[in-house]
């Protein structure tokens, strides 16, 4: 058996040793968290991270940003909605279609400031799941840190 074969077997054996030690520890930790209710506390922390925040002063923003690229052909989407004080928002919509060689943007681009719709921070009825609206773009959280619904209703150029 050569040097590289011994090295490969040594690394492989080290993996299984670590796996047999760490996996049971992680399983026990998961069971303890579930029994103690720590999982419910994590969900509350996730909701706090994802909720619409109050804007204390004129320089504050509350921003939501999503992007995605299809690796097969490079088709890309960039969406951003930044809430600002005074019912204004900064909105980015950019869709890069590699098949046609076009980039679609908002008609007002490069100006990104638009008036925003109803402010979910001012609503007291389940503001956590209320959509954030501006310039035809709508973000609504379905499940904290896991699932969002992104909608755009308007023209692109």
Short mmCIF file of C-alpha atoms in Angstrom, two decimals:
data_model
loop_
_atom_site.label_atom_id
_atom_site.label_comp_id
_atom_site.label_asym_id
_atom_site.label_seq_id
_atom_site.Cartn_x
_atom_site.Cartn_y
_atom_site.Cartn_z
CA UNK A 1 0.00 0.00 0.00
CA UNK A 2 1.44 3.35 -1.07
CA UNK A 3 1.68 6.65 0.80
CA UNK A 4 -1.45 8.19 -0.79
CA UNK A 5 -3.54 5.10 -0.02
CA UNK A 6 -2.46 5.21 3.67
CA UNK A 7 -3.28 8.95 3.74
CA UNK A 8 -6.72 8.32 2.24
CA UNK A 9 -7.48 5.55 4.71
CA UNK A 10 -6.24 7.68 7.60
CA UNK A 11 -8.50 10.59 6.67
CA UNK A 12 -11.45 8.28 6.11
CA UNK A 13 -10.94 6.64 9.51
CA UNK A 14 -10.62 10.04 11.22
CA UNK A 15 -13.96 11.09 9.73
CA UNK A 16 -15.76 8.07 11.16
CA UNK A 17 -14.17 8.55 14.59
CA UNK A 18 -15.32 12.20 14.68
CA UNK A 19 -18.75 11.21 13.32
CA UNK A 20 -19.26 8.58 16.03
CA UNK A 21 -18.37 11.11 18.74
CA UNK A 22 -20.15 14.24 17.48
CA UNK A 23 -23.40 12.77 16.10
CA UNK A 24 -24.66 11.37 19.45
CA UNK A 25 -23.79 14.68 21.15
CA UNK A 26 -25.84 16.62 18.60
CA UNK A 27 -28.76 14.20 18.95
CA UNK A 28 -28.82 14.52 22.74
CA UNK A 29 -28.56 18.33 22.45
CA UNK A 30 -31.53 18.42 20.07
CA UNK A 31 -33.67 16.27 22.40
CA UNK A 32 -32.77 18.42 25.42
CA UNK A 33 -33.65 21.64 23.54
CA UNK A 34 -36.95 20.19 22.37
CA UNK A 35 -37.92 19.04 25.86
CA UNK A 36 -36.84 22.28 27.55
CA UNK A 37 -38.73 24.50 25.10
CA UNK A 38 -35.61 26.22 23.78
CA UNK A 39 -36.89 25.59 20.23
CA UNK A 40 -39.90 27.82 20.90
CA UNK A 41 -37.59 30.60 22.11
CA UNK A 42 -35.61 30.34 18.87
CA UNK A 43 -38.81 30.78 16.85
CA UNK A 44 -39.60 33.96 18.80
CA UNK A 45 -36.08 35.25 18.11
CA UNK A 46 -36.49 34.46 14.40
CA UNK A 47 -39.75 36.40 14.28
CA UNK A 48 -38.06 39.34 15.99
CA UNK A 49 -35.31 39.34 13.35
CA UNK A 50 -37.75 39.17 10.44
CA UNK A 51 -40.45 41.58 11.57
CA UNK A 52 -40.86 45.11 10.25
CA UNK A 53 -39.03 47.42 12.63
CA UNK A 54 -39.98 50.91 13.76
CA UNK A 55 -37.88 53.68 12.25
CA UNK A 56 -36.70 55.90 15.13
CA UNK A 57 -35.24 58.78 13.09
CA UNK A 58 -35.00 60.11 9.55
CA UNK A 59 -31.68 58.37 8.80
CA UNK A 60 -32.92 54.90 9.76
CA UNK A 61 -33.88 52.27 7.16
CA UNK A 62 -35.47 48.85 7.38
CA UNK A 63 -34.37 46.93 4.30
CA UNK A 64 -35.28 43.61 2.69
CA UNK A 65 -33.06 42.18 -0.06
CA UNK A 66 -33.44 39.03 -2.15
CA UNK A 67 -31.42 37.80 -5.10
CA UNK A 68 -31.08 34.62 -7.07
CA UNK A 69 -29.17 33.18 -10.02
CA UNK A 70 -30.03 30.16 -12.11
CA UNK A 71 -26.64 28.46 -12.55
CA UNK A 72 -27.59 26.66 -15.75
CA UNK A 73 -27.77 29.85 -17.83
CA UNK A 74 -27.01 32.80 -15.52
CA UNK A 75 -30.58 34.18 -15.36
CA UNK A 76 -30.52 36.54 -12.35
CA UNK A 77 -33.00 38.48 -10.22
CA UNK A 78 -32.27 41.25 -7.68
CA UNK A 79 -35.08 42.66 -5.53
CA UNK A 80 -34.69 45.18 -2.71
CA UNK A 81 -37.15 47.23 -0.73
CA UNK A 82 -35.78 49.64 1.88
CA UNK A 83 -38.35 51.40 4.07
CA UNK A 84 -37.48 54.98 5.00
CA UNK A 85 -39.09 57.44 7.38
CA UNK A 86 -41.81 59.64 5.89
CA UNK A 87 -43.59 57.05 3.71
CA UNK A 88 -40.75 56.73 1.19
CA UNK A 89 -38.94 53.60 0.09
CA UNK A 90 -35.98 52.66 -2.03
CA UNK A 91 -36.92 49.96 -4.53
CA UNK A 92 -34.65 47.90 -6.79
CA UNK A 93 -35.94 45.48 -9.37
CA UNK A 94 -33.43 44.05 -11.83
CA UNK A 95 -33.94 40.94 -13.91
CA UNK A 96 -31.09 39.81 -16.17
CA UNK A 97 -32.32 37.53 -18.96
CA UNK A 98 -29.24 35.90 -20.46
CA UNK A 99 -31.15 34.18 -23.29
CA UNK A 100 -32.33 37.50 -24.71
CA UNK A 101 -29.35 39.51 -23.41
CA UNK A 102 -31.65 42.01 -21.69
CA UNK A 103 -31.81 43.60 -18.26
CA UNK A 104 -35.29 44.57 -17.09
CA UNK A 105 -35.60 47.40 -14.55
CA UNK A 106 -38.19 49.70 -13.05
CA UNK A 107 -39.38 52.43 -15.43
CA UNK A 108 -38.12 55.10 -12.99
CA UNK A 109 -34.57 53.66 -12.88
CA UNK A 110 -31.97 55.08 -11.95
CA UNK A 111 -34.24 56.91 -9.47
CA UNK A 112 -34.99 54.36 -6.77
CA UNK A 113 -37.06 56.44 -4.31
CA UNK A 114 -40.79 55.84 -4.55
CA UNK A 115 -43.75 56.47 -2.22
CA UNK A 116 -44.55 53.33 -0.26
CA UNK A 117 -47.88 51.71 0.51
CA UNK A 118 -49.45 51.20 3.91
CA UNK A 119 -46.87 50.91 6.68
CA UNK A 120 -47.01 47.54 8.44
CA UNK A 121 -45.14 49.00 11.43
CA UNK A 122 -48.17 51.21 12.13
CA UNK A 123 -50.60 48.27 12.01
CA UNK A 124 -51.24 46.42 15.22
CA UNK A 125 -53.11 43.44 13.72
CA UNK A 126 -50.50 40.75 13.04
CA UNK A 127 -47.95 43.19 11.59
CA UNK A 128 -45.43 40.35 11.48
CA UNK A 129 -47.03 38.78 8.41
CA UNK A 130 -48.32 41.99 6.77
CA UNK A 131 -46.78 42.63 3.33
CA UNK A 132 -44.28 45.45 2.80
CA UNK A 133 -45.34 47.40 -0.31
CA UNK A 134 -43.71 50.04 -2.53
CA UNK A 135 -43.46 50.76 -6.24
CA UNK A 136 -45.43 47.65 -7.20
CA UNK A 137 -43.07 45.40 -5.23
CA UNK A 138 -44.49 43.39 -2.34
CA UNK A 139 -42.63 41.23 0.19
CA UNK A 140 -44.59 39.16 2.67
CA UNK A 141 -43.15 36.68 5.13
CA UNK A 142 -44.77 33.25 5.16
CA UNK A 143 -42.44 31.62 7.72
CA UNK A 144 -39.61 33.46 9.57
CA UNK A 145 -36.13 32.84 8.08
CA UNK A 146 -37.52 30.21 5.72
CA UNK A 147 -40.20 31.34 3.29
CA UNK A 148 -41.13 34.70 1.74
CA UNK A 149 -43.63 35.59 -0.98
CA UNK A 150 -42.22 38.09 -3.50
CA UNK A 151 -44.59 39.81 -5.92
CA UNK A 152 -44.14 42.54 -8.49
CA UNK A 153 -47.13 44.13 -10.20
CA UNK A 154 -46.10 46.77 -12.71
CA UNK A 155 -44.19 47.52 -15.86
CA UNK A 156 -40.50 46.98 -16.48
CA UNK A 157 -38.32 48.48 -19.16
#
